[in-house]
mmCIF file of N, CA and C in Angstrom:
data_model
loop_
_atom_site.group_PDB
_atom_site.id
_atom_site.type_symbol
_atom_site.label_atom_id
_atom_site.label_comp_id
_atom_site.label_asym_id
_atom_site.label_seq_id
_atom_site.Cartn_x
_atom_site.Cartn_y
_atom_site.Cartn_z
ATOM 1 N N UNK Q 208 1.085 -0.830 -0.115
ATOM 2 C CA UNK Q 208 -0.046 0.030 0.405
ATOM 3 C C UNK Q 208 1.186 0.947 -0.063
ATOM 4 N N UNK Q 209 0.453 2.372 -1.057
ATOM 5 C CA UNK Q 209 1.260 3.419 -0.620
ATOM 6 C C UNK Q 209 0.461 4.605 -0.029
ATOM 7 N N UNK Q 210 0.724 5.822 -0.090
ATOM 8 C CA UNK Q 210 0.583 7.063 0.405
ATOM 9 C C UNK Q 210 0.117 8.321 -1.116
ATOM 10 N N UNK Q 211 -0.709 8.767 -1.221
ATOM 11 C CA UNK Q 211 -0.589 9.467 -1.537
ATOM 12 C C UNK Q 211 -1.084 11.082 -1.314
ATOM 13 N N UNK Q 212 -0.222 11.610 -1.742
ATOM 14 C CA UNK Q 212 -0.331 13.167 -1.393
ATOM 15 C C UNK Q 212 -1.237 13.911 -2.276
ATOM 16 N N UNK Q 213 -2.244 14.899 -2.156
ATOM 17 C CA UNK Q 213 -2.782 15.795 -2.433
ATOM 18 C C UNK Q 213 -2.531 17.377 -1.961
ATOM 19 N N UNK Q 214 -2.822 18.016 -3.065
ATOM 20 C CA UNK Q 214 -3.127 19.351 -2.217
ATOM 21 C C UNK Q 214 -1.349 20.293 -2.689
ATOM 22 N N UNK Q 215 -1.403 21.451 -1.980
ATOM 23 C CA UNK Q 215 -0.016 21.892 -2.133
ATOM 24 C C UNK Q 215 1.545 21.583 -1.264
ATOM 25 N N UNK Q 216 1.547 20.164 -1.534
ATOM 26 C CA UNK Q 216 2.178 19.785 -0.083
ATOM 27 C C UNK Q 216 3.785 20.190 -0.826
ATOM 28 N N UNK Q 217 4.819 21.042 -0.027
ATOM 29 C CA UNK Q 217 6.144 21.229 -0.800
ATOM 30 C C UNK Q 217 6.841 20.219 0.498
ATOM 31 N N UNK Q 218 7.756 19.442 -0.349
ATOM 32 C CA UNK Q 218 8.525 18.824 0.898
ATOM 33 C C UNK Q 218 9.526 19.358 0.792
ATOM 34 N N UNK Q 219 9.805 20.458 0.951
ATOM 35 C CA UNK Q 219 11.506 21.421 0.711
ATOM 36 C C UNK Q 219 10.996 22.341 1.309
ATOM 37 N N UNK Q 220 10.170 23.104 1.689
ATOM 38 C CA UNK Q 220 9.526 24.407 2.259
ATOM 39 C C UNK Q 220 10.135 24.466 3.759
ATOM 40 N N UNK Q 221 9.977 23.552 4.514
ATOM 41 C CA UNK Q 221 10.828 23.755 6.013
ATOM 42 C C UNK Q 221 12.621 24.117 5.360
ATOM 43 N N UNK Q 222 13.516 23.527 4.505
ATOM 44 C CA UNK Q 222 14.784 23.754 4.440
ATOM 45 C C UNK Q 222 14.750 25.073 3.757
ATOM 46 N N UNK Q 223 13.827 25.343 2.653
ATOM 47 C CA UNK Q 223 13.875 26.775 2.221
ATOM 48 C C UNK Q 223 13.482 27.784 2.956
ATOM 49 N N UNK Q 224 12.715 27.623 4.186
ATOM 50 C CA UNK Q 224 12.651 28.239 4.844
ATOM 51 C C UNK Q 224 13.884 28.811 5.914
ATOM 52 N N UNK Q 225 14.812 27.750 6.099
ATOM 53 C CA UNK Q 225 15.884 27.745 7.355
ATOM 54 C C UNK Q 225 17.084 28.442 6.581
ATOM 55 N N UNK Q 226 16.686 28.171 4.850
ATOM 56 C CA UNK Q 226 17.644 28.893 4.039
ATOM 57 C C UNK Q 226 17.787 30.316 4.506
ATOM 58 N N UNK Q 227 17.033 31.195 4.400
ATOM 59 C CA UNK Q 227 16.278 32.525 4.411
ATOM 60 C C UNK Q 227 17.099 32.928 5.624
ATOM 61 N N UNK Q 228 17.533 32.085 6.388
ATOM 62 C CA UNK Q 228 18.048 32.834 7.997
ATOM 63 C C UNK Q 228 19.713 32.598 7.807
ATOM 64 N N UNK Q 229 20.251 32.391 6.770
ATOM 65 C CA UNK Q 229 21.612 32.427 6.502
ATOM 66 C C UNK Q 229 22.232 33.178 6.491
ATOM 67 N N UNK Q 230 23.123 33.862 6.717
ATOM 68 C CA UNK Q 230 23.374 35.377 6.995
ATOM 69 C C UNK Q 230 24.016 35.696 5.022
ATOM 70 N N UNK Q 231 23.856 36.590 4.655
ATOM 71 C CA UNK Q 231 24.300 36.836 3.625
ATOM 72 C C UNK Q 231 25.960 36.560 3.441
ATOM 73 N N UNK Q 232 26.694 36.217 2.039
ATOM 74 C CA UNK Q 232 28.041 35.592 2.000
ATOM 75 C C UNK Q 232 28.302 34.235 2.884
ATOM 76 N N UNK Q 233 27.444 33.510 3.851
ATOM 77 C CA UNK Q 233 27.679 32.408 4.379
ATOM 78 C C UNK Q 233 27.427 30.826 3.446
ATOM 79 N N UNK Q 234 28.198 30.460 3.356
ATOM 80 C CA UNK Q 234 28.256 28.787 2.521
ATOM 81 C C UNK Q 234 27.758 27.680 3.722
ATOM 82 N N UNK Q 235 26.906 26.569 3.160
ATOM 83 C CA UNK Q 235 26.545 25.633 4.019
ATOM 84 C C UNK Q 235 26.793 24.060 3.022
ATOM 85 N N UNK Q 236 26.566 23.102 3.897
ATOM 86 C CA UNK Q 236 26.711 21.787 3.208
ATOM 87 C C UNK Q 236 26.157 21.078 3.848
ATOM 88 N N UNK Q 237 25.003 20.317 3.662
ATOM 89 C CA UNK Q 237 24.394 19.317 4.563
ATOM 90 C C UNK Q 237 25.270 17.828 4.545
ATOM 91 N N UNK Q 238 25.759 17.325 4.994
ATOM 92 C CA UNK Q 238 26.013 15.468 5.005
ATOM 93 C C UNK Q 238 25.703 14.663 6.293
ATOM 94 N N UNK Q 239 26.239 13.710 5.952
ATOM 95 C CA UNK Q 239 25.896 13.065 7.339
ATOM 96 C C UNK Q 239 27.205 11.686 7.472
ATOM 97 N N UNK Q 240 27.360 11.643 8.757
ATOM 98 C CA UNK Q 240 28.200 11.000 9.344
ATOM 99 C C UNK Q 240 28.988 10.126 8.160
ATOM 100 N N UNK Q 241 30.435 10.319 7.744
ATOM 101 C CA UNK Q 241 30.792 9.462 6.559
ATOM 102 C C UNK Q 241 32.076 8.204 7.396
ATOM 103 N N UNK Q 242 32.187 7.186 6.681
ATOM 104 C CA UNK Q 242 33.139 6.321 7.258
ATOM 105 C C UNK Q 242 32.281 4.962 7.425
ATOM 106 N N UNK Q 243 30.972 5.161 7.296
ATOM 107 C CA UNK Q 243 30.356 3.849 7.301
ATOM 108 C C UNK Q 243 29.001 4.139 6.754
ATOM 109 N N UNK Q 244 28.036 3.091 7.016
ATOM 110 C CA UNK Q 244 26.836 3.492 6.593
ATOM 111 C C UNK Q 244 26.144 3.743 7.248
ATOM 112 N N UNK Q 245 24.873 4.496 6.745
ATOM 113 C CA UNK Q 245 23.976 5.918 7.701
ATOM 114 C C UNK Q 245 23.290 4.674 8.282
ATOM 115 N N UNK Q 246 22.963 4.921 10.166
ATOM 116 C CA UNK Q 246 22.361 3.546 10.469
ATOM 117 C C UNK Q 246 21.098 4.753 11.094
ATOM 118 N N UNK Q 247 20.341 3.736 11.708
ATOM 119 C CA UNK Q 247 18.715 4.351 12.321
ATOM 120 C C UNK Q 247 19.237 5.585 13.573
ATOM 121 N N UNK Q 248 18.935 6.467 13.771
ATOM 122 C CA UNK Q 248 19.230 7.226 14.789
ATOM 123 C C UNK Q 248 20.584 8.285 14.612
ATOM 124 N N UNK Q 249 21.040 8.062 13.420
ATOM 125 C CA UNK Q 249 22.116 9.417 12.396
ATOM 126 C C UNK Q 249 21.165 10.232 12.338
ATOM 127 N N UNK Q 250 22.169 11.534 12.921
ATOM 128 C CA UNK Q 250 21.475 12.650 12.529
ATOM 129 C C UNK Q 250 22.119 13.441 11.393
ATOM 130 N N UNK Q 251 21.681 14.139 10.521
ATOM 131 C CA UNK Q 251 22.349 15.053 9.332
ATOM 132 C C UNK Q 251 22.783 16.253 10.219
ATOM 133 N N UNK Q 252 23.904 16.772 9.503
ATOM 134 C CA UNK Q 252 24.660 18.093 9.996
ATOM 135 C C UNK Q 252 24.778 18.637 9.196
ATOM 136 N N UNK Q 253 24.920 20.321 9.352
ATOM 137 C CA UNK Q 253 25.073 20.841 8.247
ATOM 138 C C UNK Q 253 26.347 21.624 9.067
ATOM 139 N N UNK Q 254 27.458 22.031 8.355
ATOM 140 C CA UNK Q 254 28.405 22.679 8.153
ATOM 141 C C UNK Q 254 28.201 24.317 8.006
ATOM 142 N N UNK Q 255 28.101 25.052 8.342
ATOM 143 C CA UNK Q 255 28.018 26.698 8.002
ATOM 144 C C UNK Q 255 29.262 27.937 7.965
ATOM 145 N N UNK Q 256 29.496 28.104 6.962
ATOM 146 C CA UNK Q 256 30.962 28.736 7.605
ATOM 147 C C UNK Q 256 30.387 30.318 6.544
ATOM 148 N N UNK Q 257 31.522 31.589 6.952
ATOM 149 C CA UNK Q 257 31.033 32.784 6.409
ATOM 150 C C UNK Q 257 32.571 33.513 6.797
ATOM 151 N N UNK Q 258 32.083 34.857 7.123
ATOM 152 C CA UNK Q 258 33.444 35.549 6.909
ATOM 153 C C UNK Q 258 34.312 35.133 8.413
ATOM 154 N N UNK Q 259 36.082 35.075 8.088
ATOM 155 C CA UNK Q 259 36.438 34.323 9.423
ATOM 156 C C UNK Q 259 36.926 34.843 10.677
ATOM 157 N N UNK Q 260 36.248 36.352 10.897
ATOM 158 C CA UNK Q 260 36.819 37.594 11.162
ATOM 159 C C UNK Q 260 35.204 37.289 12.070
ATOM 160 N N UNK Q 261 34.308 37.210 11.596
ATOM 161 C CA UNK Q 261 33.229 36.853 12.205
ATOM 162 C C UNK Q 261 32.551 35.372 13.095
ATOM 163 N N UNK Q 262 32.920 34.909 12.137
ATOM 164 C CA UNK Q 262 32.167 33.436 12.479
ATOM 165 C C UNK Q 262 32.928 32.114 12.402
ATOM 166 N N UNK Q 263 33.603 31.095 12.952
ATOM 167 C CA UNK Q 263 34.424 29.792 12.421
ATOM 168 C C UNK Q 263 33.869 28.839 12.459
ATOM 169 N N UNK Q 264 33.776 27.966 11.224
ATOM 170 C CA UNK Q 264 32.984 27.310 10.509
ATOM 171 C C UNK Q 264 32.438 26.145 11.861
ATOM 172 N N UNK Q 265 31.563 25.686 11.659
ATOM 173 C CA UNK Q 265 31.142 24.558 13.155
ATOM 174 C C UNK Q 265 30.126 23.641 12.291
ATOM 175 N N UNK Q 266 29.971 22.579 13.228
ATOM 176 C CA UNK Q 266 29.314 21.688 12.576
ATOM 177 C C UNK Q 266 27.694 21.321 13.473
ATOM 178 N N UNK Q 267 26.687 21.366 13.212
ATOM 179 C CA UNK Q 267 25.396 21.645 13.373
ATOM 180 C C UNK Q 267 24.954 20.172 13.368
ATOM 181 N N UNK Q 268 24.128 19.562 14.609
ATOM 182 C CA UNK Q 268 23.487 18.386 14.256
ATOM 183 C C UNK Q 268 21.847 18.158 14.643
ATOM 184 N N UNK Q 269 21.241 17.813 14.085
ATOM 185 C CA UNK Q 269 19.692 18.086 14.649
ATOM 186 C C UNK Q 269 19.063 16.537 14.072
ATOM 187 N N UNK Q 270 17.703 16.744 14.151
ATOM 188 C CA UNK Q 270 16.893 15.841 13.613
ATOM 189 C C UNK Q 270 16.506 15.823 12.321
ATOM 190 N N UNK Q 271 16.597 16.827 11.898
ATOM 191 C CA UNK Q 271 16.265 17.043 10.454
ATOM 192 C C UNK Q 271 17.280 17.722 9.707
ATOM 193 N N UNK Q 272 17.320 18.220 8.332
ATOM 194 C CA UNK Q 272 18.397 19.142 7.400
ATOM 195 C C UNK Q 272 18.140 19.879 8.260
ATOM 196 N N UNK Q 273 16.728 20.595 7.738
ATOM 197 C CA UNK Q 273 16.048 22.265 8.075
ATOM 198 C C UNK Q 273 16.402 22.524 10.230
ATOM 199 N N UNK Q 274 15.741 21.806 10.592
ATOM 200 C CA UNK Q 274 16.278 22.415 12.089
ATOM 201 C C UNK Q 274 18.389 22.327 12.532
ATOM 202 N N UNK Q 275 18.875 21.639 11.637
ATOM 203 C CA UNK Q 275 20.139 21.629 11.760
ATOM 204 C C UNK Q 275 20.524 23.242 11.210
ATOM 205 N N UNK Q 276 20.426 23.476 9.655
ATOM 206 C CA UNK Q 276 20.626 24.735 9.445
ATOM 207 C C UNK Q 276 19.813 25.822 9.668
ATOM 208 N N UNK Q 277 18.735 26.031 10.763
ATOM 209 C CA UNK Q 277 18.019 26.691 11.178
ATOM 210 C C UNK Q 277 19.339 26.930 12.707
ATOM 211 N N UNK Q 278 19.612 25.758 13.146
ATOM 212 C CA UNK Q 278 20.169 25.872 14.588
ATOM 213 C C UNK Q 278 21.943 26.915 14.095
ATOM 214 N N UNK Q 279 22.451 26.110 12.856
ATOM 215 C CA UNK Q 279 23.995 26.978 12.557
ATOM 216 C C UNK Q 279 23.289 28.467 12.357
ATOM 217 N N UNK Q 280 22.435 28.820 11.247
ATOM 218 C CA UNK Q 280 21.920 29.802 10.941
ATOM 219 C C UNK Q 280 22.005 30.915 12.294
ATOM 220 N N UNK Q 281 21.256 30.497 12.983
ATOM 221 C CA UNK Q 281 20.877 31.505 14.358
ATOM 222 C C UNK Q 281 22.408 31.730 15.512
ATOM 223 N N UNK Q 282 22.653 30.705 14.967
ATOM 224 C CA UNK Q 282 23.941 30.834 16.025
ATOM 225 C C UNK Q 282 24.920 31.756 15.210
ATOM 226 N N UNK Q 283 25.126 31.231 14.166
ATOM 227 C CA UNK Q 283 26.012 32.590 13.088
ATOM 228 C C UNK Q 283 25.580 33.978 13.051
ATOM 229 N N UNK Q 284 24.280 34.132 13.465
ATOM 230 C CA UNK Q 284 23.649 36.049 13.477
ATOM 231 C C UNK Q 284 24.084 35.807 15.083
ATOM 232 N N UNK Q 285 24.015 35.214 15.857
ATOM 233 C CA UNK Q 285 24.249 35.333 17.270
ATOM 234 C C UNK Q 285 25.748 36.000 17.598
ATOM 235 N N UNK Q 286 26.512 35.346 16.749
ATOM 236 C CA UNK Q 286 27.972 35.780 17.096
ATOM 237 C C UNK Q 286 28.378 36.728 16.017
ATOM 238 N N UNK Q 287 27.091 37.899 15.115
ATOM 239 C CA UNK Q 287 27.762 38.717 14.542
ATOM 240 C C UNK Q 287 27.372 38.647 12.476
ATOM 241 N N UNK Q 288 27.089 37.309 12.794
ATOM 242 C CA UNK Q 288 27.242 36.505 11.485
ATOM 243 C C UNK Q 288 26.099 37.506 9.998
ATOM 244 N N UNK Q 289 24.903 38.365 11.092
ATOM 245 C CA UNK Q 289 24.050 39.148 10.096
ATOM 246 C C UNK Q 289 24.515 40.639 10.051
ATOM 247 N N UNK Q 290 24.174 40.829 8.675
ATOM 248 C CA UNK Q 290 24.556 42.070 8.517
ATOM 249 C C UNK Q 290 23.544 42.805 8.006
#
């Protein structure tokens, strides 16, 4: 049995919204722990980087890619990354 989605469902909407929080000029990448197969319970990671004078790169882990990106972006803004 399957599931049919109807209406205006947008599977990337939460990630799109999280991207609006990333400070201008910052880069990011989504990744999973490497060197082994992905296992149940593994969480996606976001690496966010920007101007080295205002924010050092870091990895943020969360339950979903959108939550990881939101947390990393808010941390960058709190450290002066938003212009």
